[in-house]
Each structure stands twice: as structure tokens, then as C-alpha cells.
Amino acid sequence: LVEVELLTIGKELLIGKTVNTNAHWIGGRVAKLGTMLRRVTTIDDDLGEISSALHEILSRSPDFVVSVGGLGPTPDDMTLKGLARGLGRDLAVNREALSQVKGHYGPSVKMTKARRKMAVLPAGSEPLANGVGTAPGVRIEEGRTVIFALPGVPREMKSIFRASVEGELRKKAGEMGTWLVVLNLQGVFESSLAPIIAGAKRRAPRAYIKSHPKGREEGVSRVELDVTAVSKTKTVAKEEARSVAAWMVPRIVKAGGRIASSRGLE
Amino acid sequence: LVEVELLTIGKELLIGKTVNTNAHWIGGRVAKLGTMLRRVTTIDDDLGEISSALHEILSRSPDFVVSVGGLGPTPDDMTLKGLARGLGRDLAVNREALSQVKGHYGPSVKMTKARRKMAVLPAGSEPLANGVGTAPGVRIEEGRTVIFALPGVPREMKSIFRASVEGELRKKAGEMGTWLVVLNLQGVFESSLAPIIAGAKRRAPRAYIKSHPKGREEGVSRVELDVTAVSKTKTVAKEEARSVAAWMVPRIVKAGGRIASSRGLE
């Protein structure tokens, strides 16, 4: 499988100010390609942290690293400086990036130091056009790993991800399909499901089966049971996930559970 | 400052199924103690990942590690096994934990292998009572670091955090107060704020100042500017944050910005 690691950068993610919805969104997009994020690392806007986190991630040799946050004009935006330090590369104004930044502000706005900073990239980088904001994304090759640095504003991150990241990930991953069956169960303890899940995993080792306790309502315990399959096509993945669910259902009923509802998700 | 690292465990966090609201909540609670999470690491339910992530975290010698998720009865709940492997400790039934699990189910429910598993802890652990669910939390001392393992169900995580984690963190952190001033600005580019923020940081190096671009509405650019201060008491923190904001406001106005609204948050 293609290995992808995510590095989310920003104090607001560590102090309970901002929920890391960027990690959630990227995780979903990567999962749809038939692989999954191997790890998400969240760190402060701090040069030492950025460069050492990058080192640790590169030591695991993933195919891709996606960093999110810290590309803007303010002093706490220091991702590119941190990545450059981690890679042992110099920073320099990138002509293409500078023309993108200038194009965003238009000819009447002065190119201050803060604005020019968004075009100062690690040597050997390629800027990725930001269709909906100022700071370009950045693509850097380092050995067998491709690093993408994206801005933290969700709208800008998503736009650059769709335009310049997803295609390269998909090409590496090959075409894959995923299917998720969600069963909402009542009247069965998660602990009673454990041996049934273990049995299903022995039958279908590649399926991902996970139970989520949802508490009790009116004295009846509720559990959500997810079965995910990944395969070469969506049709095969759907068949696999459904077949695993179909094997479990009578055993859940035998253990006293009721299938309150079920649904399939792409 | 007291160093706290968070390890959130669960495939659902990596595949875009679940937003990591646990990290957000814990980050906020830790920030209120006057320190902050140093790093959040999110990994899969996988023994190798759990034990190697723990190793890496312990190599940074934090005061506390909080792990969240993977304490339940199902096969994918493998946090305690992974932590035990990472620590080189054996797993064994903990008598106190077993009595807590038995107490939760009541005398009429059979103690199956899956249920007993929730009382199988790394050697030398202390169970932390779970007032609202089944799986006890776990406290483990390793050298200078205290590790807390909490369940992933938010209600249970919060209950054990409040009852058994927060007090020990507060004791180590000492009494501190924090204050956040939020300024909502209009008509000013983030890039024009950059030199003002840099000036404020030189004046008040301990304050945390960060701008968040909020896009444009009716052609007017909007930016949220946050000023956070941490001090020995809430009163002093409030004075510090307000004084930094008061220094910035006339400079923002001079740069063409308008203060649309401001508020203070504890």
C-alpha cells in the first residue's frame, strides 16, 4: 500500500482552539484511494519542532508527506523555513511563486517583506497554484518521498489538494474502490460482539471491522458496527463488505442483538 | 513548563470517519492549566505502531503522556498490549480492575474472556475507575514520565480525565491563569498585520499572538486576531492580554483596519 503521513502544524490545534478537521478531511480523501494515512502528527508553530518532526517522518520512508498550515505571511507561519531546515536546504525566492503571489494581490498592492515571504521556498521546490487564496502550496521531492506543503485555511487546503495532490496519490495507489457497511445494533454488549468480530476477521483478514459503543437508550445498549473493504474495484469491495456483514448478522442475533438499521457507504 | 504529549489511537481517526474531538477537548483542558500539549500523535490500532510511537514519545521525556482509545473488549482494542510491549512489561489481570469491570456488568453477566481483557493491565499499573462506562483507565509510571491510558468514548474519556488526570497535571503545573482576547478585524490584509504582530511579540515575548484569515465578505477582507496570555493568576493574564491588544489596535487602524468586535475568554 502507498504510505502517506500527515503533519498538521499550528498552536491552535494544540490548545483546544481549532478542531483538526483538515486531518479528518484528508484522511477521508486518502482512504477513498484505497490506502490510509499511516500517522498524523500535530505540532506547534516552532522551527525546531517542524524540522525534527519532518526528520522522524522521513525516517519511516513514506511515499508521501502532506503538511498543513503555516504558509501565510505572519511571523508564526514558519513551515517552509522548518522544512528547509529539516531537509538541509536553503530558502530562496521562487520566481513562479512570486508571480503567483503578485497575481493574487494585483498591481496596486505593494510587495512588502511579509507578502514576499510566501514566495520564499526551500531550494528545488515547485509551487502549487492556490486558486482561492494567497499562499501557494509547495511540492518537494526528497529521496523516494514527495512532500506537499499546503496552507491551513480549509478552503485553500482542499482546493490545492484536489488540484495538485490527489492525482499524484491516485497514480501511485492505482485505481482502488472502498465500501463501508454500517450496522446499528441494539441489545448487545460490545463485549459479546468481540468473539464474533474475531471470527469474521479470521474469515476475511483484509476487511476492517470495528465496533463503536454508543451508550444506552431506554436501558438498551447500542453499538455501531463498521465493516470496510478495500479492493481493486468498488463492486468487489461492496461484495466483500456485504459478505462479511451477512456472516455476522445471524451470529449477532443469536447473541441477543437486533439490527436496528444498516446502510452502505462509498 | 510541564510537558504533556497526547497519543490518540484508532483507525477511525485516520480514515476520515471520526473527527479527533478528544484531542481538541484535552488540548483545551491542558491549556487552561497554563501549559500546552507539545504534540499529538494519531496512529492506527496496531501493536507495532503503538509500541514504537510510545518509544518515540518517551525519548522526548515528557512529564505526562495521555493515550486515548483502544481499551475496550474487542480485538482491535490493543492499546494496553501495545503499551506493555513498548515498556517491556508483562500483562496480567489486575485484581482491582477486574472488580471494577465485574461491578459494571453486575453479578448476572458472565465474565467472558473479552470482558476480562479490560482488566488485563501492564505490570505495575493502577486502574482508574470509569464512572460512566466499562473499561477502567490506567495509570503507569515509567521513569520520570506518568502515562495515562483513557478510553476513546468521549463521555468516558472526559469523566476519567476530570476525576483522575487533571488533578495530577494541575499539581505539577502549579496554579496558572490564562486569558484570550479575540479581535475580529475588517478591511486589513493578514500580510499588513505581520509587522504589527512582530512588534507586539517583541514587546510581549510570552504572549501568544496569531491571526486567522477568514476570507472576504462583501469585498472586505476579514481576519481574526487572537492574543493569549498565561500567568500566575487569571487577573494578571487578563491584564497582559488586554495590554498587548491595546497596543496593537491603533496600529491596526492606522493600517486601514477596523475592529468589528472583540471579546475576552477565560
PDB file of N, CA, C and O in Angstrom, chain A residues 11-12 14-19 24 27-28 37-42 45 49 56 60 73-74 76 105 114-115 189-192 194 208 210-211 224 226, chain B residues 11-12 14-19 24 27-28 37-42 45 49 56 60 73-74 76 105 114-115 189-192 194 208 210-211 213 224 226:
ATOM      1  N   LYS A  11      -0.367  26.037  16.606  1.00  0.00           N
ATOM      2  CA  LYS A  11      -0.655  26.041  18.039  1.00  0.00           C
ATOM      3  C   LYS A  11      -2.152  25.922  18.298  1.00  0.00           C
ATOM      4  O   LYS A  11      -2.575  25.312  19.284  1.00  0.00           O
ATOM      5  N   GLU A  12      -2.965  26.518  17.389  1.00  0.00           N
ATOM      6  CA  GLU A  12      -4.412  26.487  17.615  1.00  0.00           C
ATOM      7  C   GLU A  12      -4.958  25.065  17.688  1.00  0.00           C
ATOM      8  O   GLU A  12      -6.020  24.828  18.265  1.00  0.00           O
ATOM      9  N   LEU A  14      -3.351  22.630  19.183  1.00  0.00           N
ATOM     10  CA  LEU A  14      -2.847  22.008  20.409  1.00  0.00           C
ATOM     11  C   LEU A  14      -3.485  22.584  21.664  1.00  0.00           C
ATOM     12  O   LEU A  14      -3.390  21.990  22.734  1.00  0.00           O
ATOM     13  N   ILE A  15      -4.111  23.744  21.553  1.00  0.00           N
ATOM     14  CA  ILE A  15      -4.618  24.428  22.755  1.00  0.00           C
ATOM     15  C   ILE A  15      -6.148  24.408  22.822  1.00  0.00           C
ATOM     16  O   ILE A  15      -6.746  25.170  23.578  1.00  0.00           O
ATOM     17  N   GLY A  16      -6.770  23.564  21.998  1.00  0.00           N
ATOM     18  CA  GLY A  16      -8.229  23.444  22.093  1.00  0.00           C
ATOM     19  C   GLY A  16      -8.970  24.583  21.435  1.00  0.00           C
ATOM     20  O   GLY A  16     -10.136  24.823  21.725  1.00  0.00           O
ATOM     21  N   LYS A  17      -8.288  25.309  20.516  1.00  0.00           N
ATOM     22  CA  LYS A  17      -8.981  26.391  19.827  1.00  0.00           C
ATOM     23  C   LYS A  17      -9.639  25.877  18.553  1.00  0.00           C
ATOM     24  O   LYS A  17     -10.786  26.176  18.280  1.00  0.00           O
ATOM     25  N   THR A  18      -8.914  25.099  17.773  1.00  0.00           N
ATOM     26  CA  THR A  18      -9.396  24.633  16.473  1.00  0.00           C
ATOM     27  C   THR A  18      -9.445  23.108  16.450  1.00  0.00           C
ATOM     28  O   THR A  18      -8.471  22.454  16.838  1.00  0.00           O
ATOM     29  N   VAL A  19     -10.570  22.560  16.015  1.00  0.00           N
ATOM     30  CA  VAL A  19     -10.673  21.110  15.818  1.00  0.00           C
ATOM     31  C   VAL A  19      -9.938  20.760  14.519  1.00  0.00           C
ATOM     32  O   VAL A  19     -10.063  21.484  13.534  1.00  0.00           O
ATOM     33  N   HIS A  24      -9.166  15.239   9.336  1.00  0.00           N
ATOM     34  CA  HIS A  24     -10.335  14.406   9.070  1.00  0.00           C
ATOM     35  C   HIS A  24     -10.627  14.370   7.570  1.00  0.00           C
ATOM     36  O   HIS A  24     -10.832  13.309   6.976  1.00  0.00           O
ATOM     37  N   GLY A  27      -7.826  12.569   5.666  1.00  0.00           N
ATOM     38  CA  GLY A  27      -7.930  11.137   5.962  1.00  0.00           C
ATOM     39  C   GLY A  27      -8.993  10.465   5.105  1.00  0.00           C
ATOM     40  O   GLY A  27      -8.785   9.374   4.567  1.00  0.00           O
ATOM     41  N   GLY A  28     -10.130  11.122   4.958  1.00  0.00           N
ATOM     42  CA  GLY A  28     -11.208  10.570   4.140  1.00  0.00           C
ATOM     43  C   GLY A  28     -10.824  10.480   2.668  1.00  0.00           C
ATOM     44  O   GLY A  28     -11.098   9.484   1.998  1.00  0.00           O
ATOM     45  N   LEU A  37      -4.031   7.033   5.780  1.00  0.00           N
ATOM     46  CA  LEU A  37      -2.979   7.764   6.473  1.00  0.00           C
ATOM     47  C   LEU A  37      -2.325   6.807   7.463  1.00  0.00           C
ATOM     48  O   LEU A  37      -3.025   6.131   8.219  1.00  0.00           O
ATOM     49  N   ARG A  38      -1.001   6.768   7.458  1.00  0.00           N
ATOM     50  CA  ARG A  38      -0.353   5.902   8.432  1.00  0.00           C
ATOM     51  C   ARG A  38      -0.295   6.574   9.802  1.00  0.00           C
ATOM     52  O   ARG A  38      -0.419   5.921  10.834  1.00  0.00           O
ATOM     53  N   ARG A  39      -0.085   7.879   9.788  1.00  0.00           N
ATOM     54  CA  ARG A  39       0.057   8.595  11.054  1.00  0.00           C
ATOM     55  C   ARG A  39      -0.257  10.072  10.851  1.00  0.00           C
ATOM     56  O   ARG A  39      -0.001  10.608   9.770  1.00  0.00           O
ATOM     57  N   VAL A  40      -0.823  10.706  11.854  1.00  0.00           N
ATOM     58  CA  VAL A  40      -1.000  12.160  11.859  1.00  0.00           C
ATOM     59  C   VAL A  40      -0.187  12.705  13.025  1.00  0.00           C
ATOM     60  O   VAL A  40      -0.353  12.260  14.166  1.00  0.00           O
ATOM     61  N   THR A  41       0.687  13.652  12.742  1.00  0.00           N
ATOM     62  CA  THR A  41       1.488  14.283  13.788  1.00  0.00           C
ATOM     63  C   THR A  41       1.090  15.754  13.846  1.00  0.00           C
ATOM     64  O   THR A  41       1.085  16.430  12.822  1.00  0.00           O
ATOM     65  N   THR A  42       0.731  16.231  15.018  1.00  0.00           N
ATOM     66  CA  THR A  42       0.313  17.623  15.185  1.00  0.00           C
ATOM     67  C   THR A  42       1.299  18.325  16.093  1.00  0.00           C
ATOM     68  O   THR A  42       1.546  17.872  17.216  1.00  0.00           O
ATOM     69  N   ASP A  45       3.747  25.736  15.937  1.00  0.00           N
ATOM     70  CA  ASP A  45       4.488  26.590  15.002  1.00  0.00           C
ATOM     71  C   ASP A  45       5.850  26.859  15.627  1.00  0.00           C
ATOM     72  O   ASP A  45       6.014  27.836  16.372  1.00  0.00           O
ATOM     73  N   GLU A  49      10.547  22.079  16.228  1.00  0.00           N
ATOM     74  CA  GLU A  49       9.539  21.025  16.158  1.00  0.00           C
ATOM     75  C   GLU A  49       9.290  20.591  14.715  1.00  0.00           C
ATOM     76  O   GLU A  49       9.173  19.408  14.418  1.00  0.00           O
ATOM     77  N   GLU A  56      11.757  12.716  11.681  1.00  0.00           N
ATOM     78  CA  GLU A  56      11.196  11.456  12.179  1.00  0.00           C
ATOM     79  C   GLU A  56      10.304  10.819  11.113  1.00  0.00           C
ATOM     80  O   GLU A  56      10.347   9.607  10.894  1.00  0.00           O
ATOM     81  N   ARG A  60      10.787   7.069   8.430  1.00  0.00           N
ATOM     82  CA  ARG A  60       9.880   5.934   8.156  1.00  0.00           C
ATOM     83  C   ARG A  60       9.662   5.768   6.650  1.00  0.00           C
ATOM     84  O   ARG A  60       8.919   4.899   6.225  1.00  0.00           O
ATOM     85  N   PRO A  73       1.679  34.888   5.685  1.00  0.00           N
ATOM     86  CA  PRO A  73       2.653  35.977   5.749  1.00  0.00           C
ATOM     87  C   PRO A  73       3.106  36.357   7.163  1.00  0.00           C
ATOM     88  O   PRO A  73       4.043  37.138   7.293  1.00  0.00           O
ATOM     89  N   THR A  74       2.461  35.844   8.214  1.00  0.00           N
ATOM     90  CA  THR A  74       2.768  36.340   9.567  1.00  0.00           C
ATOM     91  C   THR A  74       3.949  35.576  10.176  1.00  0.00           C
ATOM     92  O   THR A  74       4.334  34.518   9.675  1.00  0.00           O
ATOM     93  N   ASP A  76       4.393  33.751  12.712  1.00  0.00           N
ATOM     94  CA  ASP A  76       4.223  32.381  13.187  1.00  0.00           C
ATOM     95  C   ASP A  76       4.065  31.388  12.036  1.00  0.00           C
ATOM     96  O   ASP A  76       3.972  30.190  12.265  1.00  0.00           O
ATOM     97  N   TYR A 105      -2.498  39.607  -5.323  1.00  0.00           N
ATOM     98  CA  TYR A 105      -2.735  40.939  -4.745  1.00  0.00           C
ATOM     99  C   TYR A 105      -3.091  41.976  -5.810  1.00  0.00           C
ATOM    100  O   TYR A 105      -3.745  42.974  -5.513  1.00  0.00           O
ATOM    101  N   ALA A 114       6.524  40.862   4.162  1.00  0.00           N
ATOM    102  CA  ALA A 114       5.604  39.820   4.632  1.00  0.00           C
ATOM    103  C   ALA A 114       4.945  39.098   3.463  1.00  0.00           C
ATOM    104  O   ALA A 114       4.727  37.885   3.505  1.00  0.00           O
ATOM    105  N   ARG A 115       4.615  39.865   2.405  1.00  0.00           N
ATOM    106  CA  ARG A 115       3.960  39.241   1.245  1.00  0.00           C
ATOM    107  C   ARG A 115       4.955  38.411   0.430  1.00  0.00           C
ATOM    108  O   ARG A 115       4.631  37.320  -0.032  1.00  0.00           O
ATOM    109  N   PHE A 189     -24.049  -6.275  24.094  1.00  0.00           N
ATOM    110  CA  PHE A 189     -22.851  -5.634  24.621  1.00  0.00           C
ATOM    111  C   PHE A 189     -21.736  -5.720  23.591  1.00  0.00           C
ATOM    112  O   PHE A 189     -21.626  -6.715  22.869  1.00  0.00           O
ATOM    113  N   GLU A 190     -20.858  -4.699  23.561  1.00  0.00           N
ATOM    114  CA  GLU A 190     -19.679  -4.769  22.707  1.00  0.00           C
ATOM    115  C   GLU A 190     -18.841  -6.012  23.050  1.00  0.00           C
ATOM    116  O   GLU A 190     -18.265  -6.642  22.170  1.00  0.00           O
ATOM    117  N   SER A 191     -18.826  -6.340  24.328  1.00  0.00           N
ATOM    118  CA  SER A 191     -18.016  -7.495  24.738  1.00  0.00           C
ATOM    119  C   SER A 191     -18.583  -8.804  24.191  1.00  0.00           C
ATOM    120  O   SER A 191     -17.847  -9.769  24.011  1.00  0.00           O
ATOM    121  N   SER A 192     -19.892  -8.850  23.922  1.00  0.00           N
ATOM    122  CA  SER A 192     -20.464 -10.058  23.317  1.00  0.00           C
ATOM    123  C   SER A 192     -20.150 -10.122  21.829  1.00  0.00           C
ATOM    124  O   SER A 192     -20.172 -11.192  21.224  1.00  0.00           O
ATOM    125  N   ALA A 194     -17.262  -9.249  20.612  1.00  0.00           N
ATOM    126  CA  ALA A 194     -15.824  -9.477  20.430  1.00  0.00           C
ATOM    127  C   ALA A 194     -15.518 -10.812  19.750  1.00  0.00           C
ATOM    128  O   ALA A 194     -14.790 -10.837  18.750  1.00  0.00           O
ATOM    129  N   TYR A 208     -11.814  -4.450   7.408  1.00  0.00           N
ATOM    130  CA  TYR A 208     -11.606  -3.663   8.627  1.00  0.00           C
ATOM    131  C   TYR A 208     -12.942  -3.637   9.371  1.00  0.00           C
ATOM    132  O   TYR A 208     -13.950  -3.164   8.849  1.00  0.00           O
ATOM    133  N   LYS A 210     -14.882  -2.763  12.988  1.00  0.00           N
ATOM    134  CA  LYS A 210     -14.695  -2.055  14.255  1.00  0.00           C
ATOM    135  C   LYS A 210     -16.040  -1.723  14.886  1.00  0.00           C
ATOM    136  O   LYS A 210     -16.960  -1.303  14.193  1.00  0.00           O
ATOM    137  N   SER A 211     -16.120  -1.906  16.195  1.00  0.00           N
ATOM    138  CA  SER A 211     -17.356  -1.590  16.914  1.00  0.00           C
ATOM    139  C   SER A 211     -17.178  -0.305  17.702  1.00  0.00           C
ATOM    140  O   SER A 211     -16.096  -0.028  18.217  1.00  0.00           O
ATOM    141  N   GLU A 224     -22.486   0.670  17.279  1.00  0.00           N
ATOM    142  CA  GLU A 224     -22.348   0.781  15.825  1.00  0.00           C
ATOM    143  C   GLU A 224     -21.220  -0.140  15.384  1.00  0.00           C
ATOM    144  O   GLU A 224     -20.143  -0.127  15.964  1.00  0.00           O
ATOM    145  N   ASP A 226     -18.905  -1.252  12.136  1.00  0.00           N
ATOM    146  CA  ASP A 226     -18.472  -0.847  10.795  1.00  0.00           C
ATOM    147  C   ASP A 226     -17.672  -1.964  10.132  1.00  0.00           C
ATOM    148  O   ASP A 226     -16.758  -2.517  10.745  1.00  0.00           O
TER     149      ASP A 226
ATOM    150  N   LYS B  11      -8.120   3.577  14.080  1.00  0.00           N
ATOM    151  CA  LYS B  11      -8.184   3.698  12.626  1.00  0.00           C
ATOM    152  C   LYS B  11      -9.233   4.714  12.207  1.00  0.00           C
ATOM    153  O   LYS B  11      -9.069   5.421  11.205  1.00  0.00           O
ATOM    154  N   GLU B  12     -10.335   4.818  12.961  1.00  0.00           N
ATOM    155  CA  GLU B  12     -11.426   5.733  12.586  1.00  0.00           C
ATOM    156  C   GLU B  12     -10.940   7.181  12.505  1.00  0.00           C
ATOM    157  O   GLU B  12     -11.532   8.001  11.808  1.00  0.00           O
ATOM    158  N   LEU B  14      -8.001   8.015  11.319  1.00  0.00           N
ATOM    159  CA  LEU B  14      -7.079   8.127  10.182  1.00  0.00           C
ATOM    160  C   LEU B  14      -7.789   8.033   8.842  1.00  0.00           C
ATOM    161  O   LEU B  14      -7.223   8.399   7.811  1.00  0.00           O
ATOM    162  N   ILE B  15      -9.021   7.496   8.839  1.00  0.00           N
ATOM    163  CA  ILE B  15      -9.697   7.247   7.560  1.00  0.00           C
ATOM    164  C   ILE B  15     -10.850   8.218   7.321  1.00  0.00           C
ATOM    165  O   ILE B  15     -11.682   7.987   6.450  1.00  0.00           O
ATOM    166  N   GLY B  16     -10.896   9.302   8.102  1.00  0.00           N
ATOM    167  CA  GLY B  16     -11.933  10.297   7.841  1.00  0.00           C
ATOM    168  C   GLY B  16     -13.288   9.907   8.369  1.00  0.00           C
ATOM    169  O   GLY B  16     -14.311  10.439   7.946  1.00  0.00           O
ATOM    170  N   LYS B  17     -13.324   8.960   9.322  1.00  0.00           N
ATOM    171  CA  LYS B  17     -14.617   8.562   9.888  1.00  0.00           C
ATOM    172  C   LYS B  17     -14.956   9.440  11.096  1.00  0.00           C
ATOM    173  O   LYS B  17     -16.062   9.941  11.208  1.00  0.00           O
ATOM    174  N   THR B  18     -13.987   9.617  11.990  1.00  0.00           N
ATOM    175  CA  THR B  18     -14.225  10.333  13.240  1.00  0.00           C
ATOM    176  C   THR B  18     -13.320  11.555  13.318  1.00  0.00           C
ATOM    177  O   THR B  18     -12.120  11.440  13.073  1.00  0.00           O
ATOM    178  N   VAL B  19     -13.884  12.710  13.641  1.00  0.00           N
ATOM    179  CA  VAL B  19     -13.080  13.909  13.881  1.00  0.00           C
ATOM    180  C   VAL B  19     -12.452  13.778  15.265  1.00  0.00           C
ATOM    181  O   VAL B  19     -13.112  13.327  16.208  1.00  0.00           O
ATOM    182  N   HIS B  24      -8.991  17.818  20.720  1.00  0.00           N
ATOM    183  CA  HIS B  24      -9.402  19.199  20.892  1.00  0.00           C
ATOM    184  C   HIS B  24      -9.783  19.474  22.356  1.00  0.00           C
ATOM    185  O   HIS B  24      -9.338  20.455  22.964  1.00  0.00           O
ATOM    186  N   GLY B  27      -6.706  19.192  24.631  1.00  0.00           N
ATOM    187  CA  GLY B  27      -5.858  20.360  24.383  1.00  0.00           C
ATOM    188  C   GLY B  27      -6.353  21.584  25.141  1.00  0.00           C
ATOM    189  O   GLY B  27      -5.564  22.324  25.740  1.00  0.00           O
ATOM    190  N   GLY B  28      -7.662  21.785  25.136  1.00  0.00           N
ATOM    191  CA  GLY B  28      -8.244  22.920  25.849  1.00  0.00           C
ATOM    192  C   GLY B  28      -8.062  22.814  27.354  1.00  0.00           C
ATOM    193  O   GLY B  28      -7.720  23.793  28.028  1.00  0.00           O
ATOM    194  N   LEU B  37      -0.313  21.127  25.174  1.00  0.00           N
ATOM    195  CA  LEU B  37       0.121  19.868  24.575  1.00  0.00           C
ATOM    196  C   LEU B  37       1.327  20.164  23.708  1.00  0.00           C
ATOM    197  O   LEU B  37       1.316  21.107  22.915  1.00  0.00           O
ATOM    198  N   ARG B  38       2.377  19.379  23.852  1.00  0.00           N
ATOM    199  CA  ARG B  38       3.536  19.594  22.988  1.00  0.00           C
ATOM    200  C   ARG B  38       3.312  18.965  21.621  1.00  0.00           C
ATOM    201  O   ARG B  38       3.746  19.493  20.610  1.00  0.00           O
ATOM    202  N   ARG B  39       2.652  17.839  21.588  1.00  0.00           N
ATOM    203  CA  ARG B  39       2.461  17.138  20.334  1.00  0.00           C
ATOM    204  C   ARG B  39       1.269  16.193  20.448  1.00  0.00           C
ATOM    205  O   ARG B  39       1.003  15.670  21.525  1.00  0.00           O
ATOM    206  N   VAL B  40       0.556  16.009  19.357  1.00  0.00           N
ATOM    207  CA  VAL B  40      -0.481  14.985  19.282  1.00  0.00           C
ATOM    208  C   VAL B  40      -0.071  14.005  18.189  1.00  0.00           C
ATOM    209  O   VAL B  40       0.205  14.416  17.057  1.00  0.00           O
ATOM    210  N   THR B  41      -0.004  12.731  18.537  1.00  0.00           N
ATOM    211  CA  THR B  41       0.332  11.692  17.568  1.00  0.00           C
ATOM    212  C   THR B  41      -0.888  10.795  17.407  1.00  0.00           C
ATOM    213  O   THR B  41      -1.437  10.311  18.397  1.00  0.00           O
ATOM    214  N   THR B  42      -1.330  10.601  16.174  1.00  0.00           N
ATOM    215  CA  THR B  42      -2.501   9.766  15.919  1.00  0.00           C
ATOM    216  C   THR B  42      -2.082   8.559  15.097  1.00  0.00           C
ATOM    217  O   THR B  42      -1.478   8.720  14.028  1.00  0.00           O
ATOM    218  N   ASP B  45      -4.832   1.275  15.203  1.00  0.00           N
ATOM    219  CA  ASP B  45      -4.896   0.191  16.200  1.00  0.00           C
ATOM    220  C   ASP B  45      -3.948  -0.901  15.712  1.00  0.00           C
ATOM    221  O   ASP B  45      -4.359  -1.800  14.967  1.00  0.00           O
ATOM    222  N   GLU B  49       2.735  -0.127  15.846  1.00  0.00           N
ATOM    223  CA  GLU B  49       2.602   1.323  15.847  1.00  0.00           C
ATOM    224  C   GLU B  49       2.515   1.866  17.269  1.00  0.00           C
ATOM    225  O   GLU B  49       3.137   2.881  17.604  1.00  0.00           O
ATOM    226  N   GLU B  56       9.019   6.588  20.878  1.00  0.00           N
ATOM    227  CA  GLU B  56       9.419   7.903  20.377  1.00  0.00           C
ATOM    228  C   GLU B  56       9.001   8.997  21.353  1.00  0.00           C
ATOM    229  O   GLU B  56       9.761   9.923  21.632  1.00  0.00           O
ATOM    230  N   ARG B  60      11.422  11.744  24.207  1.00  0.00           N
ATOM    231  CA  ARG B  60      11.394  13.191  24.437  1.00  0.00           C
ATOM    232  C   ARG B  60      11.161  13.526  25.908  1.00  0.00           C
ATOM    233  O   ARG B  60      11.065  14.696  26.269  1.00  0.00           O
ATOM    234  N   PRO B  73     -13.318  -4.136  24.825  1.00  0.00           N
ATOM    235  CA  PRO B  73     -13.236  -5.600  24.841  1.00  0.00           C
ATOM    236  C   PRO B  73     -12.961  -6.244  23.484  1.00  0.00           C
ATOM    237  O   PRO B  73     -12.701  -7.445  23.438  1.00  0.00           O
ATOM    238  N   THR B  74     -13.018  -5.480  22.380  1.00  0.00           N
ATOM    239  CA  THR B  74     -12.940  -6.125  21.063  1.00  0.00           C
ATOM    240  C   THR B  74     -11.481  -6.304  20.610  1.00  0.00           C
ATOM    241  O   THR B  74     -10.569  -5.687  21.174  1.00  0.00           O
ATOM    242  N   ASP B  76      -9.710  -5.254  18.211  1.00  0.00           N
ATOM    243  CA  ASP B  76      -8.932  -4.098  17.768  1.00  0.00           C
ATOM    244  C   ASP B  76      -8.563  -3.181  18.937  1.00  0.00           C
ATOM    245  O   ASP B  76      -7.864  -2.198  18.739  1.00  0.00           O
ATOM    246  N   TYR B 105     -20.733  -4.767  35.098  1.00  0.00           N
ATOM    247  CA  TYR B 105     -21.690  -5.668  34.453  1.00  0.00           C
ATOM    248  C   TYR B 105     -22.736  -6.208  35.434  1.00  0.00           C
ATOM    249  O   TYR B 105     -23.830  -6.578  35.016  1.00  0.00           O
ATOM    250  N   ALA B 114     -13.469 -11.777  26.681  1.00  0.00           N
ATOM    251  CA  ALA B 114     -13.471 -10.412  26.143  1.00  0.00           C
ATOM    252  C   ALA B 114     -13.672  -9.388  27.261  1.00  0.00           C
ATOM    253  O   ALA B 114     -13.070  -8.318  27.255  1.00  0.00           O
ATOM    254  N   ARG B 115     -14.535  -9.717  28.226  1.00  0.00           N
ATOM    255  CA  ARG B 115     -14.783  -8.767  29.335  1.00  0.00           C
ATOM    256  C   ARG B 115     -13.585  -8.716  30.275  1.00  0.00           C
ATOM    257  O   ARG B 115     -13.193  -7.642  30.745  1.00  0.00           O
ATOM    258  N   PHE B 189      -5.432  43.276   5.306  1.00  0.00           N
ATOM    259  CA  PHE B 189      -4.844  42.008   4.888  1.00  0.00           C
ATOM    260  C   PHE B 189      -4.051  41.435   6.048  1.00  0.00           C
ATOM    261  O   PHE B 189      -3.416  42.160   6.811  1.00  0.00           O
ATOM    262  N   GLU B 190      -4.012  40.091   6.119  1.00  0.00           N
ATOM    263  CA  GLU B 190      -3.153  39.425   7.100  1.00  0.00           C
ATOM    264  C   GLU B 190      -1.702  39.868   6.910  1.00  0.00           C
ATOM    265  O   GLU B 190      -0.959  40.032   7.873  1.00  0.00           O
ATOM    266  N   SER B 191      -1.312  40.087   5.658  1.00  0.00           N
ATOM    267  CA  SER B 191       0.085  40.459   5.404  1.00  0.00           C
ATOM    268  C   SER B 191       0.405  41.859   5.932  1.00  0.00           C
ATOM    269  O   SER B 191       1.554  42.160   6.241  1.00  0.00           O
ATOM    270  N   SER B 192      -0.619  42.729   6.075  1.00  0.00           N
ATOM    271  CA  SER B 192      -0.374  44.049   6.664  1.00  0.00           C
ATOM    272  C   SER B 192      -0.263  43.959   8.186  1.00  0.00           C
ATOM    273  O   SER B 192       0.319  44.826   8.832  1.00  0.00           O
ATOM    274  N   ALA B 194       1.288  41.521   9.675  1.00  0.00           N
ATOM    275  CA  ALA B 194       2.522  40.814  10.027  1.00  0.00           C
ATOM    276  C   ALA B 194       3.513  41.686  10.803  1.00  0.00           C
ATOM    277  O   ALA B 194       3.974  41.284  11.876  1.00  0.00           O
ATOM    278  N   TYR B 208       0.959  34.887  23.220  1.00  0.00           N
ATOM    279  CA  TYR B 208       0.764  34.094  22.007  1.00  0.00           C
ATOM    280  C   TYR B 208      -0.191  34.881  21.115  1.00  0.00           C
ATOM    281  O   TYR B 208      -1.323  35.169  21.500  1.00  0.00           O
ATOM    282  N   LYS B 210      -1.808  35.249  17.246  1.00  0.00           N
ATOM    283  CA  LYS B 210      -1.957  34.538  15.972  1.00  0.00           C
ATOM    284  C   LYS B 210      -3.136  35.087  15.188  1.00  0.00           C
ATOM    285  O   LYS B 210      -4.183  35.378  15.750  1.00  0.00           O
ATOM    286  N   SER B 211      -2.931  35.235  13.884  1.00  0.00           N
ATOM    287  CA  SER B 211      -4.001  35.733  13.020  1.00  0.00           C
ATOM    288  C   SER B 211      -4.571  34.579  12.207  1.00  0.00           C
ATOM    289  O   SER B 211      -3.843  33.669  11.808  1.00  0.00           O
ATOM    290  N   PRO B 213      -6.941  34.134   8.848  1.00  0.00           N
ATOM    291  CA  PRO B 213      -7.712  34.775   7.773  1.00  0.00           C
ATOM    292  C   PRO B 213      -9.093  34.125   7.671  1.00  0.00           C
ATOM    293  O   PRO B 213      -9.219  32.914   7.751  1.00  0.00           O
ATOM    294  N   GLU B 224      -9.341  37.141  11.978  1.00  0.00           N
ATOM    295  CA  GLU B 224      -9.467  37.021  13.437  1.00  0.00           C
ATOM    296  C   GLU B 224      -8.066  37.053  14.035  1.00  0.00           C
ATOM    297  O   GLU B 224      -7.162  36.354  13.568  1.00  0.00           O
ATOM    298  N   ASP B 226      -5.952  36.613  17.573  1.00  0.00           N
ATOM    299  CA  ASP B 226      -6.038  36.082  18.937  1.00  0.00           C
ATOM    300  C   ASP B 226      -4.799  36.477  19.735  1.00  0.00           C
ATOM    301  O   ASP B 226      -3.684  36.315  19.251  1.00  0.00           O
TER     302      ASP B 226
END
